[in-house]
Coordinates of C-alpha atoms in Angstrom, one line a residue:
M1 CA 0.1 -0.2 -0.2
D2 CA 1.3 2.9 -0.6
V3 CA 0.9 6.6 1.7
V4 CA 1.6 9.6 1.4
H5 CA 1.8 11.7 4.4
L6 CA 1.0 15.7 4.3
S7 CA 2.5 18.1 6.7
T8 CA 3.4 21.2 7.5
N9 CA 7.0 20.4 8.6
D10 CA 8.7 16.8 9.5
I11 CA 10.3 17.3 12.1
S12 CA 10.1 20.3 13.6
G13 CA 7.6 20.7 16.3
G14 CA 5.3 18.0 18.3
A15 CA 2.6 17.5 15.8
A16 CA 5.6 17.7 12.9
R17 CA 7.3 14.7 15.1
A18 CA 4.2 12.9 15.1
A19 CA 3.8 12.5 12.2
Y20 CA 7.5 11.8 11.5
R21 CA 7.5 8.9 13.8
L22 CA 3.9 7.4 12.3
H23 CA 5.5 7.7 8.8
R24 CA 8.9 5.7 10.3
A25 CA 6.7 3.3 12.1
L26 CA 4.8 3.0 8.8
L27 CA 8.1 2.3 6.8
A28 CA 9.6 -0.4 9.5
A29 CA 6.0 -2.7 9.1
G30 CA 6.3 -2.5 5.4
C31 CA 4.3 0.3 3.9
R32 CA 5.3 2.3 1.1
S33 CA 5.3 5.3 3.6
Q34 CA 5.8 9.1 1.8
M35 CA 6.3 12.6 3.2
L36 CA 5.3 15.7 1.5
V37 CA 6.5 19.1 3.4
A38 CA 6.4 22.6 3.1
N39 CA 9.7 22.4 5.1
R40 CA 12.2 19.4 6.0
R41 CA 15.0 19.4 8.5
S42 CA 15.5 16.1 8.5
D43 CA 18.5 14.4 5.8
D44 CA 15.4 11.4 5.9
P45 CA 14.8 10.4 1.4
T46 CA 11.4 9.7 2.2
V47 CA 11.0 13.2 3.1
Q48 CA 10.1 15.5 -0.1
T49 CA 9.9 19.1 0.5
L50 CA 7.2 21.0 -2.3
P51 CA 8.9 21.6 -5.2
A52 CA 10.2 25.1 -5.7
A53 CA 9.3 27.8 -8.1
V54 CA 10.8 27.6 -10.9
S55 CA 9.2 29.6 -13.3
V56 CA 8.3 33.8 -12.6
I57 CA 4.3 32.9 -13.1
R58 CA 4.4 30.1 -10.1
R59 CA 6.4 33.0 -8.5
W60 CA 4.0 35.8 -8.9
Q61 CA 1.5 33.4 -8.1
R62 CA 3.0 32.2 -4.5
R63 CA 3.6 35.7 -3.5
W64 CA 0.2 36.8 -4.2
R65 CA -1.6 34.4 -2.3
G66 CA 0.1 34.7 0.6
W67 CA -0.1 38.6 0.7
R68 CA -4.1 38.0 0.4
I69 CA -4.1 36.4 3.1
R70 CA -2.0 38.3 5.3
Q71 CA -4.4 41.2 3.9
A72 CA -6.8 39.5 5.6
M73 CA -5.4 38.9 8.4
K74 CA -3.7 42.7 9.6
P75 CA -6.6 44.7 10.8
Y76 CA -6.4 42.3 13.5
L77 CA -2.9 42.0 14.8
Q78 CA -3.6 45.2 16.8
T79 CA -6.6 43.6 18.5
R80 CA -4.9 39.8 19.2
P81 CA -4.7 39.3 22.8
S82 CA -0.8 38.2 23.7
G83 CA 0.0 34.8 24.0
L84 CA -1.7 33.2 21.8
E85 CA -0.4 30.7 18.9
P86 CA -1.0 31.2 15.4
F87 CA -4.2 32.0 13.8
S88 CA -3.6 30.0 10.2
D89 CA -6.2 31.1 7.6
D90 CA -7.8 27.4 5.4
R91 CA -5.5 29.4 2.1
S92 CA -2.3 28.7 0.7
R93 CA 0.3 31.1 -0.8
Y94 CA 0.7 27.1 -2.8
G95 CA -2.8 26.4 -3.6
A96 CA -3.1 23.9 -5.9
E97 CA 0.1 23.3 -6.5
L98 CA 0.1 20.6 -3.3
V99 CA -1.9 18.0 -5.0
Q100 CA 0.0 18.8 -8.5
A101 CA 3.3 17.4 -6.9
L102 CA 1.9 14.5 -4.9
P103 CA 3.0 11.5 -5.8
P104 CA 0.9 8.0 -7.0
C105 CA -0.9 6.3 -3.3
D106 CA -3.6 4.3 -2.2
V107 CA -3.5 7.1 0.7
I108 CA -3.7 10.2 1.5
N109 CA -2.8 11.2 5.7
L110 CA -3.2 15.1 6.7
H111 CA -1.0 16.2 9.2
W112 CA -0.7 19.7 11.2
V113 CA -0.7 21.7 8.0
A114 CA -1.2 25.0 8.8
G115 CA 0.0 26.9 5.7
L116 CA 0.5 24.1 3.4
V117 CA -3.2 22.8 2.7
D118 CA -5.8 25.2 0.7
Y119 CA -9.0 23.6 1.6
T120 CA -10.6 24.9 -1.9
S121 CA -8.0 23.9 -4.2
F122 CA -7.5 20.4 -2.6
F123 CA -11.0 18.9 -1.6
R124 CA -11.6 20.0 -5.1
T125 CA -8.4 18.7 -7.3
V126 CA -7.6 15.9 -5.0
P127 CA -7.7 12.4 -6.7
R128 CA -11.9 11.1 -6.1
R129 CA -10.6 7.5 -6.1
V130 CA -8.0 8.0 -3.4
P131 CA -9.7 8.4 0.4
V132 CA -8.4 10.7 2.7
V133 CA -7.4 10.5 6.4
W134 CA -7.1 13.8 8.3
R135 CA -4.7 13.1 12.0
L136 CA -5.7 15.6 14.4
S137 CA -3.2 17.3 16.1
D138 CA -5.4 20.6 17.2
Q139 CA -8.3 21.8 16.1
Q140 CA -7.6 24.4 13.6
P141 CA -9.2 22.1 10.9
F142 CA -12.6 22.5 12.2
T143 CA -12.4 26.0 13.6
G144 CA -12.2 29.1 12.1
G145 CA -8.0 29.7 12.2
C146 CA -7.7 28.8 15.9
H147 CA -5.7 25.7 16.9
Y148 CA -7.3 25.6 20.8
N149 CA -10.7 27.0 21.4
E150 CA -9.5 28.1 24.9
G151 CA -13.2 27.9 25.6
C152 CA -15.2 29.7 23.2
E153 CA -17.8 27.7 21.4
R154 CA -18.2 29.7 18.4
Y155 CA -17.0 26.7 16.1
T156 CA -20.3 25.0 17.3
A157 CA -22.1 26.8 14.9
A158 CA -20.2 29.8 12.2
C159 CA -17.2 30.8 13.5
G160 CA -17.6 35.1 14.2
A161 CA -16.8 37.8 16.4
C162 CA -13.8 36.0 17.3
P163 CA -12.6 36.9 20.4
Q164 CA -8.7 35.4 19.6
L165 CA -8.9 38.1 17.3
G166 CA -10.1 40.6 19.3
S167 CA -13.5 40.8 17.5
H168 CA -16.9 41.3 17.7
N169 CA -18.0 41.9 14.1
D170 CA -19.6 38.2 13.5
H171 CA -18.7 38.2 9.8
D172 CA -15.1 38.6 11.0
L173 CA -12.4 36.3 9.7
S174 CA -12.6 33.6 11.7
H175 CA -16.5 33.2 9.8
Q176 CA -14.8 33.9 6.2
I177 CA -12.5 31.5 7.1
W178 CA -15.6 29.1 8.7
R179 CA -17.5 29.6 5.3
R180 CA -14.8 28.9 3.0
K181 CA -14.1 25.7 5.0
R182 CA -18.0 24.8 5.0
T183 CA -18.0 24.9 1.0
A184 CA -15.0 23.0 -0.1
L185 CA -16.1 19.7 2.9
A186 CA -19.4 20.1 0.8
A187 CA -18.2 19.1 -2.3
V188 CA -16.6 15.4 -0.6
P189 CA -17.8 12.5 -1.7
P190 CA -19.6 10.6 2.5
G191 CA -17.2 7.5 2.9
R192 CA -13.9 9.7 1.8
L193 CA -12.7 12.1 4.3
H194 CA -11.9 10.1 7.5
I195 CA -10.9 11.8 11.0
V196 CA -8.4 10.3 13.4
A197 CA -9.0 11.3 16.8
L198 CA -5.8 10.6 19.2
N199 CA -8.4 10.1 22.5
R200 CA -12.2 10.1 23.0
W201 CA -11.6 14.0 24.1
M202 CA -10.8 15.3 20.7
A203 CA -13.6 13.1 19.2
A204 CA -15.9 14.0 21.4
E205 CA -14.7 18.5 20.1
V206 CA -14.9 16.9 16.7
Q207 CA -18.6 15.6 17.2
R208 CA -19.8 18.9 17.9
S209 CA -17.9 20.8 15.6
S210 CA -20.2 22.4 12.8
L211 CA -17.5 21.4 10.0
F212 CA -16.5 17.7 10.8
G213 CA -19.4 16.7 13.1
H214 CA -21.1 14.4 9.9
L215 CA -17.2 13.0 9.5
P216 CA -16.3 9.4 10.7
V217 CA -14.0 9.6 13.2
H218 CA -11.4 7.0 14.6
I219 CA -9.5 6.8 17.5
I220 CA -5.6 6.2 17.2
P221 CA -3.6 6.9 19.9
N222 CA -0.4 8.1 19.1
G223 CA 2.9 5.8 19.3
L224 CA 6.7 6.1 19.7
D225 CA 9.7 3.8 19.7
T226 CA 9.8 2.2 22.7
T227 CA 13.3 1.0 22.6
V228 CA 14.8 4.7 22.1
F229 CA 12.6 6.1 25.3
A230 CA 13.1 3.9 27.6
P231 CA 14.8 4.1 31.1
F232 CA 18.0 5.1 32.2
D233 CA 19.8 4.6 35.1
Q234 CA 19.2 7.4 37.2
A235 CA 22.5 8.4 38.2
Y236 CA 24.1 7.6 35.2
A237 CA 21.6 10.2 32.9
R238 CA 22.8 12.8 35.6
A239 CA 25.9 12.3 35.2
S240 CA 26.0 12.3 31.3
L241 CA 23.9 15.7 31.5
G242 CA 26.4 17.3 34.1
L243 CA 23.1 17.3 36.5
P244 CA 23.7 17.2 40.5
Q245 CA 23.5 13.8 41.5
Q246 CA 21.2 14.9 44.8
A247 CA 18.6 17.7 43.1
K248 CA 14.9 16.8 43.7
I249 CA 14.7 17.3 39.3
V250 CA 11.1 18.8 37.7
L251 CA 10.9 18.4 34.5
F252 CA 8.8 21.4 32.2
V253 CA 9.1 21.2 28.3
A254 CA 8.0 23.2 26.0
V255 CA 8.8 24.8 22.5
S256 CA 7.9 28.4 23.6
V257 CA 6.7 29.3 27.3
A258 CA 5.5 33.1 25.6
N259 CA 2.0 30.6 24.6
R260 CA 0.1 31.2 27.7
R261 CA -1.6 27.7 26.9
K262 CA 1.4 25.9 28.2
G263 CA 1.1 27.4 31.9
F264 CA 4.6 28.0 32.3
A265 CA 2.9 31.3 34.4
E266 CA 0.9 28.9 36.7
L267 CA 3.9 26.6 36.8
T268 CA 6.0 29.2 38.0
A269 CA 3.3 30.3 40.4
A270 CA 3.3 26.9 42.0
L271 CA 7.5 26.6 42.0
A272 CA 7.3 29.8 44.2
G273 CA 5.6 28.0 46.9
M274 CA 8.0 25.0 46.6
S275 CA 11.1 27.7 47.4
D276 CA 11.8 26.5 50.9
E277 CA 12.4 22.7 49.2
P278 CA 15.8 21.5 50.0
D279 CA 17.5 20.6 46.7
L280 CA 14.9 21.4 43.7
L281 CA 16.1 21.8 40.9
L282 CA 13.9 22.8 37.3
V283 CA 15.3 21.6 34.1
S284 CA 14.0 22.9 31.2
I285 CA 14.0 22.0 27.2
G286 CA 12.9 24.8 25.0
R287 CA 14.1 27.7 23.0
N288 CA 14.8 30.9 24.9
P289 CA 15.8 29.8 28.2
P290 CA 12.1 30.9 30.2
P291 CA 12.1 33.5 33.7
I292 CA 11.9 32.2 36.8
A293 CA 10.6 34.3 38.8
A294 CA 10.3 31.5 41.8
P295 CA 13.6 31.2 44.3
I296 CA 14.9 28.6 43.3
A297 CA 17.8 26.9 40.9
H298 CA 16.7 26.3 37.3
R299 CA 19.1 24.6 35.1
P300 CA 17.6 25.6 31.1
L301 CA 18.9 22.8 28.4
G302 CA 17.7 24.2 25.1
V303 CA 16.1 22.5 22.3
I304 CA 17.0 18.8 22.4
D305 CA 16.0 17.2 19.0
E306 CA 18.0 13.6 19.3
D307 CA 15.5 11.3 21.4
T308 CA 18.3 9.4 22.7
R309 CA 19.5 12.3 24.7
L310 CA 15.5 13.4 25.2
A311 CA 15.4 10.3 27.0
L312 CA 18.6 10.5 29.6
V313 CA 16.9 14.2 30.3
Y314 CA 13.6 12.0 31.2
S315 CA 15.7 9.5 33.6
A316 CA 16.9 12.1 34.9
A317 CA 13.9 13.8 36.6
D318 CA 11.9 12.4 39.5
L319 CA 8.9 14.1 38.0
F320 CA 7.5 15.7 34.5
V321 CA 5.4 18.8 34.8
I322 CA 2.8 19.4 32.5
P323 CA 0.8 22.9 32.9
S324 CA -1.0 23.0 29.9
L325 CA -4.3 24.9 30.3
Q326 CA -5.8 22.7 26.7
D327 CA -3.9 20.5 25.5
N328 CA -5.0 17.0 22.7
M329 CA -1.7 14.4 23.3
P330 CA 1.2 15.8 23.8
S331 CA 4.0 14.0 22.7
T332 CA 5.8 14.8 26.5
V333 CA 3.8 13.0 28.3
L334 CA 4.4 9.5 25.6
E335 CA 7.7 9.9 26.5
A336 CA 7.6 10.7 30.0
L337 CA 5.4 7.2 30.8
A338 CA 8.0 5.5 28.6
C339 CA 11.1 6.7 30.1
G340 CA 9.4 5.9 33.3
T341 CA 9.0 9.4 34.5
P342 CA 5.8 10.7 36.6
V343 CA 3.5 13.0 35.5
V344 CA 2.0 15.7 37.2
G345 CA -0.9 17.9 35.3
F346 CA -3.5 19.8 34.9
D347 CA -7.1 17.6 33.6
T348 CA -7.9 18.7 30.8
G349 CA -8.0 17.5 27.2
G350 CA -6.0 14.5 26.0
I351 CA -3.7 14.7 29.7
G352 CA -6.5 13.5 31.6
E353 CA -6.5 9.9 29.2
L354 CA -2.8 9.5 29.7
V355 CA -1.7 10.5 33.3
R356 CA -3.9 7.5 35.5
P357 CA -3.6 9.2 39.2
G358 CA -2.2 6.8 41.7
Q359 CA -0.7 4.5 38.4
T360 CA 1.3 6.8 36.5
G361 CA 1.1 10.4 38.1
W362 CA -1.3 13.0 40.0
L363 CA -3.5 15.0 38.2
A364 CA -5.2 18.6 39.2
P365 CA -7.9 21.0 37.7
V366 CA -7.5 23.4 35.3
G367 CA -5.6 26.3 36.6
D368 CA -5.7 25.0 40.6
V369 CA -1.6 26.2 41.1
V370 CA -2.3 25.0 45.0
A371 CA -3.1 21.7 44.1
L372 CA -0.5 21.2 41.4
R373 CA 2.4 21.8 43.8
A374 CA 1.0 19.6 46.2
A375 CA 0.7 16.9 43.5
M376 CA 4.6 17.7 43.0
Q377 CA 5.1 18.3 46.9
R378 CA 3.6 14.6 47.0
L379 CA 5.8 12.8 44.7
L380 CA 9.3 14.4 45.7
D381 CA 8.9 13.4 48.8
N382 CA 7.5 10.1 48.3
T383 CA 10.3 7.2 46.5
D384 CA 8.0 4.8 46.7
E385 CA 5.7 6.0 45.2
R386 CA 7.7 7.7 42.4
Q387 CA 9.3 4.4 41.7
M388 CA 5.9 2.9 41.5
M389 CA 4.5 5.0 38.6
S390 CA 7.9 4.7 37.5
R391 CA 7.5 0.8 36.5
Q392 CA 3.3 1.3 35.6
G393 CA 4.2 4.3 33.0
R394 CA 6.7 1.8 31.2
A395 CA 4.6 -1.2 31.3
I396 CA 1.2 1.1 29.9
A397 CA 3.8 2.5 27.2
L398 CA 4.9 -0.8 26.4
A399 CA 1.3 -2.5 26.2
E400 CA -0.7 0.5 24.8
Y401 CA 1.5 3.6 22.6
R402 CA 4.0 1.7 20.7
Q403 CA 4.5 2.5 17.5
E404 CA 4.1 -1.0 16.0
L405 CA 0.8 -1.0 17.6
Q406 CA 0.1 2.3 16.3
A407 CA 0.9 1.4 12.2
Q408 CA -0.9 -1.4 13.0
R409 CA -3.9 0.3 13.6
Y410 CA -3.6 2.6 10.4
L411 CA -2.8 -0.1 8.1
E412 CA -6.2 -1.6 9.5
L413 CA -7.8 2.2 8.4
Y414 CA -6.1 2.3 5.4
H415 CA -7.3 -1.1 4.1
Q416 CA -11.3 -0.1 5.7
I417 CA -11.3 2.7 3.5
T418 CA -10.0 1.7 0.3
I419 CA -12.5 -1.2 0.0
P420 CA -15.4 0.4 -2.0
A421 CA -18.4 0.5 0.7
H422 CA -20.7 2.6 2.3
T423 CA -21.0 3.3 5.7
D424 CA -22.7 5.8 8.4
P425 CA -20.2 8.3 10.3
A426 CA -19.4 6.5 13.8
V427 CA -17.0 6.7 15.9
H428 CA -14.5 3.5 15.5
L429 CA -11.7 2.4 18.5
Q430 CA -9.4 0.6 16.6
R431 CA -8.0 -1.7 18.8

């Protein structure tokens, strides 16, 4: 079976890394898998980028499309609240070029494709015989542009008056994007577009949405290589990374702490109440080391892209904290569990399905800094509980989140949807 994965990036960012891991797992399972991306950072020959715009006409078309998208967003640059992630248009500067660059295939698998897939041209020109699977990294495919709704329910209707645009206009850019998406999706024949949610939370969000609610939904969690993400001896890991052996290490990972959804403000508030904890050390991974207002030691490690080194960092930590205020299925939680590191976080989105209280970590109500602090303190003070959770987390990762299982589930879905048959939309859990 030939599968083409479309992703804006190949290995840059958590969503892209999850797509790339699936691609590699399918290759290992004997599937003829390829990736087509806008931005390539790997040297993998099975990953290709869109052809460069060689002709003058094509370069002009890309510039024109890009200019139109920027102009549409321009009125909201001054009204958007701070601390938000990007707001993505349904249009792309590539237009129909993406479909023209597609190699022959049996299935197209979409991932995080903002800025790559142009809804209107893609669904109008993609070969009708080829089914499309869309693995949802976040909510953007079925909203008017936001990647996480942050409590706004307008995606269940027609968007408009978007709080993430700072708009009170019912016919603003978010409504225009929603309307174009609705028109593009209306042309998709029944049974041709299948949605993959990573958990029950996202499946429920899909079914509530006005754009995707009629589509078949399959629940397939992400997977990872549990031979790479595996526990190292903690003393060895700390020595390798130059971290103090006696420290009580709390690990935090985020590409950017400027995104308020990541909850770094809540984490620092929780840590501020632990300043009397002896030998407490916050270790962080990500761009631009975050400022720490709390009077505790902090060791920023910068960006780490190499998986074995990441596994060392998880193994060096006593616990991993994920204070996201909303999230889907963070790869960091899977990586921590596979490395035997207990997890503390807020009970939101898919985090509540990954972290099993009392077994692999503890959950706090969203935004409850006191409860988050208490959960971290409990684990730091209880060595036996941490060791039990370490074993449980590793066992669950092996039983449920190995990339071999993920590849098998996707292959079963691909075979199912390439057999000509009409089924009513439903939610299917791939076992």
